[in-house]
Every structure is written in C-alpha cells, then in structure tokens.
mmCIF file of C-alpha atoms in Angstrom:
data_model
loop_
_atom_site.group_PDB
_atom_site.id
_atom_site.type_symbol
_atom_site.label_atom_id
_atom_site.label_comp_id
_atom_site.label_asym_id
_atom_site.label_seq_id
_atom_site.Cartn_x
_atom_site.Cartn_y
_atom_site.Cartn_z
ATOM 1 C CA ALA A 1295 -54.522 -30.632 -33.373
ATOM 2 C CA GLN A 1296 -57.457 -30.956 -31.037
ATOM 3 C CA LYS A 1297 -58.908 -27.903 -29.454
ATOM 4 C CA ILE A 1298 -61.699 -26.894 -27.126
ATOM 5 C CA THR A 1299 -62.876 -23.278 -27.080
ATOM 6 C CA GLN A 1300 -65.034 -21.531 -24.540
ATOM 7 C CA THR A 1301 -65.490 -17.941 -25.646
ATOM 8 C CA GLN A 1302 -67.362 -16.641 -22.596
ATOM 9 C CA PRO A 1303 -64.979 -15.926 -19.728
ATOM 10 C CA GLY A 1304 -67.894 -14.811 -17.542
ATOM 11 C CA MET A 1305 -71.680 -14.939 -17.586
ATOM 12 C CA PHE A 1306 -74.453 -13.543 -15.429
ATOM 13 C CA VAL A 1307 -77.927 -15.025 -15.153
ATOM 14 C CA GLN A 1308 -80.928 -14.202 -13.039
ATOM 15 C CA GLU A 1309 -82.058 -16.868 -10.619
ATOM 16 C CA LYS A 1310 -84.722 -19.191 -12.093
ATOM 17 C CA GLU A 1311 -83.808 -18.272 -15.674
ATOM 18 C CA ALA A 1312 -82.104 -20.542 -18.197
ATOM 19 C CA VAL A 1313 -78.539 -19.967 -19.369
ATOM 20 C CA THR A 1314 -76.446 -21.361 -22.208
ATOM 21 C CA LEU A 1315 -72.699 -21.807 -21.914
ATOM 22 C CA ASP A 1316 -70.920 -22.083 -25.244
ATOM 23 C CA CYS A 1317 -68.354 -24.665 -26.271
ATOM 24 C CA THR A 1318 -66.868 -25.404 -29.675
ATOM 25 C CA TYR A 1319 -64.368 -28.087 -30.483
ATOM 26 C CA ASP A 1320 -62.103 -29.141 -33.273
ATOM 27 C CA THR A 1321 -61.218 -32.697 -34.121
ATOM 28 C CA SER A 1322 -60.880 -34.842 -37.204
ATOM 29 C CA ASP A 1323 -61.526 -38.045 -35.286
ATOM 30 C CA PRO A 1324 -65.048 -39.450 -35.872
ATOM 31 C CA SER A 1325 -65.287 -40.994 -32.393
ATOM 32 C CA TYR A 1326 -65.046 -38.657 -29.442
ATOM 33 C CA GLY A 1327 -66.767 -37.726 -26.220
ATOM 34 C CA LEU A 1328 -67.843 -34.348 -24.925
ATOM 35 C CA PHE A 1329 -68.163 -33.495 -21.261
ATOM 36 C CA TRP A 1330 -69.088 -30.660 -18.980
ATOM 37 C CA TYR A 1331 -67.711 -30.180 -15.495
ATOM 38 C CA LYS A 1332 -68.609 -27.749 -12.727
ATOM 39 C CA GLN A 1333 -65.956 -26.348 -10.419
ATOM 40 C CA PRO A 1334 -67.312 -24.485 -7.383
ATOM 41 C CA SER A 1335 -65.073 -22.257 -5.300
ATOM 42 C CA SER A 1336 -64.018 -25.277 -3.237
ATOM 43 C CA GLY A 1337 -62.076 -26.454 -6.277
ATOM 44 C CA GLU A 1338 -63.436 -29.944 -6.819
ATOM 45 C CA MET A 1339 -64.340 -30.800 -10.413
ATOM 46 C CA ILE A 1340 -67.842 -32.242 -10.616
ATOM 47 C CA PHE A 1341 -68.933 -34.217 -13.676
ATOM 48 C CA LEU A 1342 -72.233 -32.949 -15.070
ATOM 49 C CA ILE A 1343 -73.038 -34.481 -18.438
ATOM 50 C CA TYR A 1344 -71.632 -36.564 -21.297
ATOM 51 C CA GLN A 1345 -72.370 -36.666 -25.039
ATOM 52 C CA GLY A 1346 -70.880 -39.216 -27.411
ATOM 53 C CA SER A 1347 -70.169 -38.229 -31.002
ATOM 54 C CA TYR A 1348 -72.411 -41.027 -32.285
ATOM 55 C CA ASP A 1349 -75.279 -40.304 -29.926
ATOM 56 C CA GLN A 1350 -78.392 -39.372 -31.873
ATOM 57 C CA GLN A 1351 -80.105 -37.488 -29.105
ATOM 58 C CA ASN A 1352 -78.898 -34.609 -26.976
ATOM 59 C CA ALA A 1353 -77.865 -35.653 -23.485
ATOM 60 C CA THR A 1354 -79.883 -34.507 -20.495
ATOM 61 C CA GLU A 1355 -79.234 -34.818 -16.760
ATOM 62 C CA GLY A 1356 -81.826 -33.144 -14.598
ATOM 63 C CA ARG A 1357 -81.567 -29.382 -15.145
ATOM 64 C CA TYR A 1358 -78.565 -29.823 -17.455
ATOM 65 C CA SER A 1359 -78.832 -30.507 -21.151
ATOM 66 C CA LEU A 1360 -76.223 -30.535 -23.855
ATOM 67 C CA ASN A 1361 -77.102 -28.894 -27.164
ATOM 68 C CA PHE A 1362 -74.977 -30.989 -29.518
ATOM 69 C CA GLN A 1363 -74.620 -29.696 -33.069
ATOM 70 C CA LYS A 1364 -72.165 -32.043 -34.706
ATOM 71 C CA ALA A 1365 -71.888 -30.259 -38.054
ATOM 72 C CA ARG A 1366 -71.091 -27.008 -36.304
ATOM 73 C CA LYS A 1367 -68.822 -28.772 -33.797
ATOM 74 C CA SER A 1368 -70.532 -27.189 -30.857
ATOM 75 C CA ALA A 1369 -71.582 -28.674 -27.520
ATOM 76 C CA ASN A 1370 -73.305 -25.971 -25.523
ATOM 77 C CA LEU A 1371 -74.466 -26.574 -21.964
ATOM 78 C CA VAL A 1372 -77.955 -25.393 -21.079
ATOM 79 C CA ILE A 1373 -78.852 -24.966 -17.421
ATOM 80 C CA SER A 1374 -82.559 -24.527 -16.851
ATOM 81 C CA ALA A 1375 -84.080 -22.750 -13.844
ATOM 82 C CA SER A 1376 -80.754 -21.443 -12.511
ATOM 83 C CA GLN A 1377 -80.125 -21.647 -8.799
ATOM 84 C CA LEU A 1378 -77.733 -19.676 -6.613
ATOM 85 C CA GLY A 1379 -75.741 -22.865 -6.106
ATOM 86 C CA ASP A 1380 -75.038 -22.983 -9.837
ATOM 87 C CA SER A 1381 -72.549 -20.127 -9.447
ATOM 88 C CA ALA A 1382 -69.226 -21.714 -10.367
ATOM 89 C CA MET A 1383 -66.689 -22.236 -13.125
ATOM 90 C CA TYR A 1384 -67.844 -24.522 -15.910
ATOM 91 C CA PHE A 1385 -65.443 -26.436 -18.113
ATOM 92 C CA CYS A 1386 -66.130 -28.115 -21.409
ATOM 93 C CA ALA A 1387 -63.902 -31.082 -22.238
ATOM 94 C CA MET A 1388 -63.373 -33.525 -25.058
ATOM 95 C CA THR A 1389 -61.760 -36.928 -25.287
ATOM 96 C CA PHE A 1390 -60.865 -39.450 -27.926
ATOM 97 C CA ASN A 1391 -57.534 -40.775 -26.690
ATOM 98 C CA LYS A 1392 -56.675 -37.958 -24.304
ATOM 99 C CA PHE A 1393 -58.649 -35.439 -22.341
ATOM 100 C CA TYR A 1394 -58.742 -31.797 -23.446
ATOM 101 C CA PHE A 1395 -60.245 -29.025 -21.326
ATOM 102 C CA GLY A 1396 -61.460 -25.600 -22.337
ATOM 103 C CA SER A 1397 -60.467 -22.460 -20.460
ATOM 104 C CA GLY A 1398 -63.766 -22.289 -18.587
ATOM 105 C CA THR A 1399 -66.710 -19.935 -18.089
ATOM 106 C CA LYS A 1400 -67.438 -18.318 -14.748
ATOM 107 C CA LEU A 1401 -71.170 -18.290 -14.137
ATOM 108 C CA ASN A 1402 -72.701 -15.953 -11.592
ATOM 109 C CA VAL A 1403 -76.354 -16.443 -10.648
ATOM 110 C CA LYS A 1404 -77.977 -13.285 -9.327
ATOM 111 C CA PRO A 1405 -80.796 -13.441 -6.770
ATOM 112 C CA SER C 1291 -69.450 -47.073 -5.156
ATOM 113 C CA GLN C 1292 -66.178 -45.585 -6.263
ATOM 114 C CA THR C 1293 -64.393 -42.907 -4.281
ATOM 115 C CA ILE C 1294 -61.172 -41.023 -4.765
ATOM 116 C CA HIS C 1295 -59.077 -39.656 -1.940
ATOM 117 C CA GLN C 1296 -56.448 -36.990 -2.371
ATOM 118 C CA TRP C 1297 -54.268 -35.456 0.324
ATOM 119 C CA PRO C 1298 -53.201 -33.165 1.743
ATOM 120 C CA ALA C 1299 -55.841 -30.535 0.996
ATOM 121 C CA THR C 1300 -53.396 -27.654 1.370
ATOM 122 C CA LEU C 1301 -49.632 -27.524 1.523
ATOM 123 C CA VAL C 1302 -47.115 -24.738 1.976
ATOM 124 C CA GLN C 1303 -43.562 -25.684 1.104
ATOM 125 C CA PRO C 1304 -40.288 -23.748 0.780
ATOM 126 C CA VAL C 1305 -38.465 -23.562 -2.519
ATOM 127 C CA GLY C 1306 -36.080 -26.476 -2.911
ATOM 128 C CA SER C 1307 -37.997 -28.829 -0.631
ATOM 129 C CA PRO C 1308 -39.341 -32.201 -1.797
ATOM 130 C CA LEU C 1309 -42.988 -32.925 -2.573
ATOM 131 C CA SER C 1310 -45.207 -35.958 -2.339
ATOM 132 C CA LEU C 1311 -48.922 -35.846 -3.100
ATOM 133 C CA GLU C 1312 -50.914 -39.031 -2.866
ATOM 134 C CA CYS C 1313 -54.121 -40.144 -4.506
ATOM 135 C CA THR C 1314 -55.986 -43.406 -3.962
ATOM 136 C CA VAL C 1315 -59.109 -44.807 -5.559
ATOM 137 C CA GLU C 1316 -61.546 -47.245 -3.985
ATOM 138 C CA GLY C 1317 -64.265 -49.377 -5.491
ATOM 139 C CA THR C 1318 -62.812 -50.024 -8.936
ATOM 140 C CA SER C 1319 -60.020 -52.043 -10.483
ATOM 141 C CA ASN C 1320 -57.372 -51.060 -13.017
ATOM 142 C CA PRO C 1321 -58.517 -47.475 -13.420
ATOM 143 C CA ASN C 1322 -56.794 -44.916 -15.592
ATOM 144 C CA LEU C 1323 -55.260 -42.328 -13.280
ATOM 145 C CA TYR C 1324 -54.395 -38.698 -13.962
ATOM 146 C CA TRP C 1325 -52.617 -35.739 -12.373
ATOM 147 C CA TYR C 1326 -53.609 -32.223 -13.425
ATOM 148 C CA ARG C 1327 -52.414 -28.796 -12.418
ATOM 149 C CA GLN C 1328 -54.569 -25.698 -12.480
ATOM 150 C CA ALA C 1329 -53.106 -22.202 -12.178
ATOM 151 C CA ALA C 1330 -55.339 -19.583 -10.564
ATOM 152 C CA GLY C 1331 -58.254 -18.696 -12.842
ATOM 153 C CA ARG C 1332 -57.096 -21.030 -15.586
ATOM 154 C CA GLY C 1333 -58.026 -24.356 -17.105
ATOM 155 C CA LEU C 1334 -56.544 -27.745 -16.352
ATOM 156 C CA GLN C 1335 -53.166 -28.867 -17.585
ATOM 157 C CA LEU C 1336 -52.615 -32.617 -17.788
ATOM 158 C CA LEU C 1337 -49.306 -33.535 -16.156
ATOM 159 C CA PHE C 1338 -49.276 -37.345 -16.056
ATOM 160 C CA TYR C 1339 -51.546 -40.252 -16.755
ATOM 161 C CA SER C 1340 -51.271 -43.954 -16.086
ATOM 162 C CA VAL C 1341 -53.091 -46.932 -17.568
ATOM 163 C CA GLY C 1342 -51.568 -49.484 -15.187
ATOM 164 C CA ILE C 1343 -49.030 -50.205 -12.441
ATOM 165 C CA GLY C 1344 -45.658 -48.748 -13.301
ATOM 166 C CA GLN C 1345 -46.967 -47.247 -16.563
ATOM 167 C CA ILE C 1346 -46.616 -43.469 -16.547
ATOM 168 C CA SER C 1347 -46.962 -41.055 -19.438
ATOM 169 C CA SER C 1348 -45.704 -37.514 -19.039
ATOM 170 C CA GLU C 1349 -47.455 -34.751 -20.892
ATOM 171 C CA VAL C 1350 -45.348 -31.764 -19.917
ATOM 172 C CA PRO C 1351 -41.582 -31.767 -19.220
ATOM 173 C CA GLN C 1352 -41.127 -30.234 -15.807
ATOM 174 C CA ASN C 1353 -39.813 -30.512 -12.305
ATOM 175 C CA LEU C 1354 -42.329 -33.199 -11.323
ATOM 176 C CA SER C 1355 -42.582 -36.962 -11.576
ATOM 177 C CA ALA C 1356 -45.314 -39.511 -10.966
ATOM 178 C CA SER C 1357 -45.417 -43.107 -9.839
ATOM 179 C CA ARG C 1358 -48.054 -45.809 -9.570
ATOM 180 C CA PRO C 1359 -46.787 -48.378 -7.080
ATOM 181 C CA GLN C 1360 -50.176 -50.060 -6.683
ATOM 182 C CA ASP C 1361 -53.221 -50.452 -8.920
ATOM 183 C CA ARG C 1362 -55.230 -47.719 -7.207
ATOM 184 C CA GLN C 1363 -52.456 -45.463 -5.917
ATOM 185 C CA PHE C 1364 -50.971 -42.548 -7.797
ATOM 186 C CA ILE C 1365 -48.223 -40.342 -6.399
ATOM 187 C CA LEU C 1366 -46.952 -36.982 -7.612
ATOM 188 C CA SER C 1367 -43.437 -36.064 -6.513
ATOM 189 C CA SER C 1368 -40.699 -33.540 -6.811
ATOM 190 C CA LYS C 1369 -37.145 -33.604 -5.486
ATOM 191 C CA LYS C 1370 -36.830 -29.808 -5.361
ATOM 192 C CA LEU C 1371 -39.835 -27.513 -5.644
ATOM 193 C CA LEU C 1372 -39.744 -24.323 -7.685
ATOM 194 C CA LEU C 1373 -41.878 -21.221 -7.215
ATOM 195 C CA SER C 1374 -43.583 -22.062 -10.505
ATOM 196 C CA ASP C 1375 -44.825 -25.364 -9.048
ATOM 197 C CA SER C 1376 -47.428 -23.483 -7.016
ATOM 198 C CA GLY C 1377 -50.989 -24.256 -8.041
ATOM 199 C CA PHE C 1378 -53.986 -26.481 -7.534
ATOM 200 C CA TYR C 1379 -53.297 -30.151 -8.180
ATOM 201 C CA LEU C 1380 -56.088 -32.512 -9.048
ATOM 202 C CA CYS C 1381 -56.055 -36.277 -9.266
ATOM 203 C CA ALA C 1382 -58.650 -38.075 -11.368
ATOM 204 C CA TRP C 1383 -59.626 -41.600 -12.346
ATOM 205 C CA SER C 1384 -61.592 -43.100 -15.189
ATOM 206 C CA VAL C 1385 -62.611 -46.408 -16.674
ATOM 207 C CA LEU C 1386 -63.047 -46.321 -20.409
ATOM 208 C CA GLY C 1387 -66.598 -47.169 -21.383
ATOM 209 C CA ALA C 1388 -68.177 -47.787 -24.765
ATOM 210 C CA GLY C 1389 -67.040 -45.465 -27.510
ATOM 211 C CA ALA C 1390 -65.278 -42.457 -26.042
ATOM 212 C CA LYS C 1391 -67.152 -42.482 -22.721
ATOM 213 C CA ASN C 1392 -64.044 -41.858 -20.684
ATOM 214 C CA ILE C 1393 -65.642 -39.938 -17.820
ATOM 215 C CA GLN C 1394 -63.048 -38.683 -15.386
ATOM 216 C CA TYR C 1395 -63.887 -38.327 -11.700
ATOM 217 C CA PHE C 1396 -61.821 -35.951 -9.641
ATOM 218 C CA GLY C 1397 -60.490 -35.756 -6.129
ATOM 219 C CA ALA C 1398 -60.917 -32.682 -3.954
ATOM 220 C CA GLY C 1399 -57.529 -31.283 -4.958
ATOM 221 C CA THR C 1400 -54.413 -30.007 -3.204
ATOM 222 C CA ARG C 1401 -53.565 -26.319 -3.052
ATOM 223 C CA LEU C 1402 -49.780 -26.064 -3.128
ATOM 224 C CA SER C 1403 -47.998 -22.837 -2.302
ATOM 225 C CA VAL C 1404 -44.256 -22.741 -2.807
ATOM 226 C CA LEU C 1405 -42.642 -19.826 -0.971
#
C-alpha cells in the first residue's frame, strides 16, 4: 500500500526565518513523483514544487526547495525567508499511477 | 495558458435534493480530470477520475456520480444529497509528463453545505 505521512499538524515560524515541513512516503514502485501544494484559507490548492524519483538534484522553485532523501523516503519542503502570506495548509502528495495526499501541516508565520 | 473553472463557489442544499457541480478546463486537450472532497481540516479524498470522454473511475462507493460528456468538462452529481455529502469539493486536471510528472492543477473549489 502507498502512504504519505505528514507528522506535523501545525507549525509556527517567525517571519523572515526558514521552516521545514516534513513528509515521508512509502512505496515499492521505483518511478514516482512527489509534490507539495499550498492551500490558503480561500481553499484553492496551489502547486508549489515537484520532485521525480529519478531526479538527481533537489528541486527548487524560488523560496521553496524540496529536500529529497530517497533512501529515507522523505521529501521535506523548505521555505526560506518566510512571509506572512505563507500562512496556510501545506500538503505533500505522491503519484505513480494515482495521486495520494498527506493529511497536511498548518503553517502560521508570526510577524 | 491553461485555466480551470469550477462553479458554483458555494452551495447550500436541503437533504434529498439533487446536485450538479461543473468543472471545465481551457487551453489543453485530453486532460486527466479529477474530483476530490475535503472535509473540514482534513486532507483530500479522491472521488472520481477520468482519462477520457465517458471514462470514469470511482474511488469511493458513495452517493455521488461523475460524468464527462465533453473532453474538457467534468460533472459531479447526486440524485439525493445526504448530510454526509457536505464538504469542500475540488476539481483538478493534469497531463501526464515524463516519468511520474503528473502535476495536478486545481479549481477554486465548491463549498457544499447540506442541511
């Protein structure tokens, strides 16, 4: 069975600091994709970053980077220089033939 | 560029009434289409997905059904709503890229309250 685990229901970070949101996954398939989405209070799911299982380098998109540790089956999201607008729910997801979402982490950025 | 439209944004319906939520995608052809439901404070539950016109896969047996009458149109329906159908419904589309790069892009969602 495939599984995505986010162990941090809620996180606080000071504005301008970096924060790491944890995600671990479980799959026996060698080819898969890992994703992070942001869901602000408005509800829309916003795609942030993608990492393929065969990618050699960690993915980066602006202030977002994905710390991919394949042997440990972890795909943590790092947000650098947090902004107040980063306050939202963050979901880790995985796909190989279907899409699987984690339970989410609620991030609060404090001024 | 591709856009996805989902409506209505909010809906309040009595128990036992029918439901029809519509989702359309612009700017791409033959997308994969998805319906998700999200309970308050929870993750996303995949309800249906479609890889082409008339092709619907159901993930969870329930009171809902889906149809894809056109390439870029996806409809979620119910003949008789239950209280448990309340939630936030999200439509998404994707086009499978190289490897497992199946990025899904979401609509703005519909908040359904069944009273």
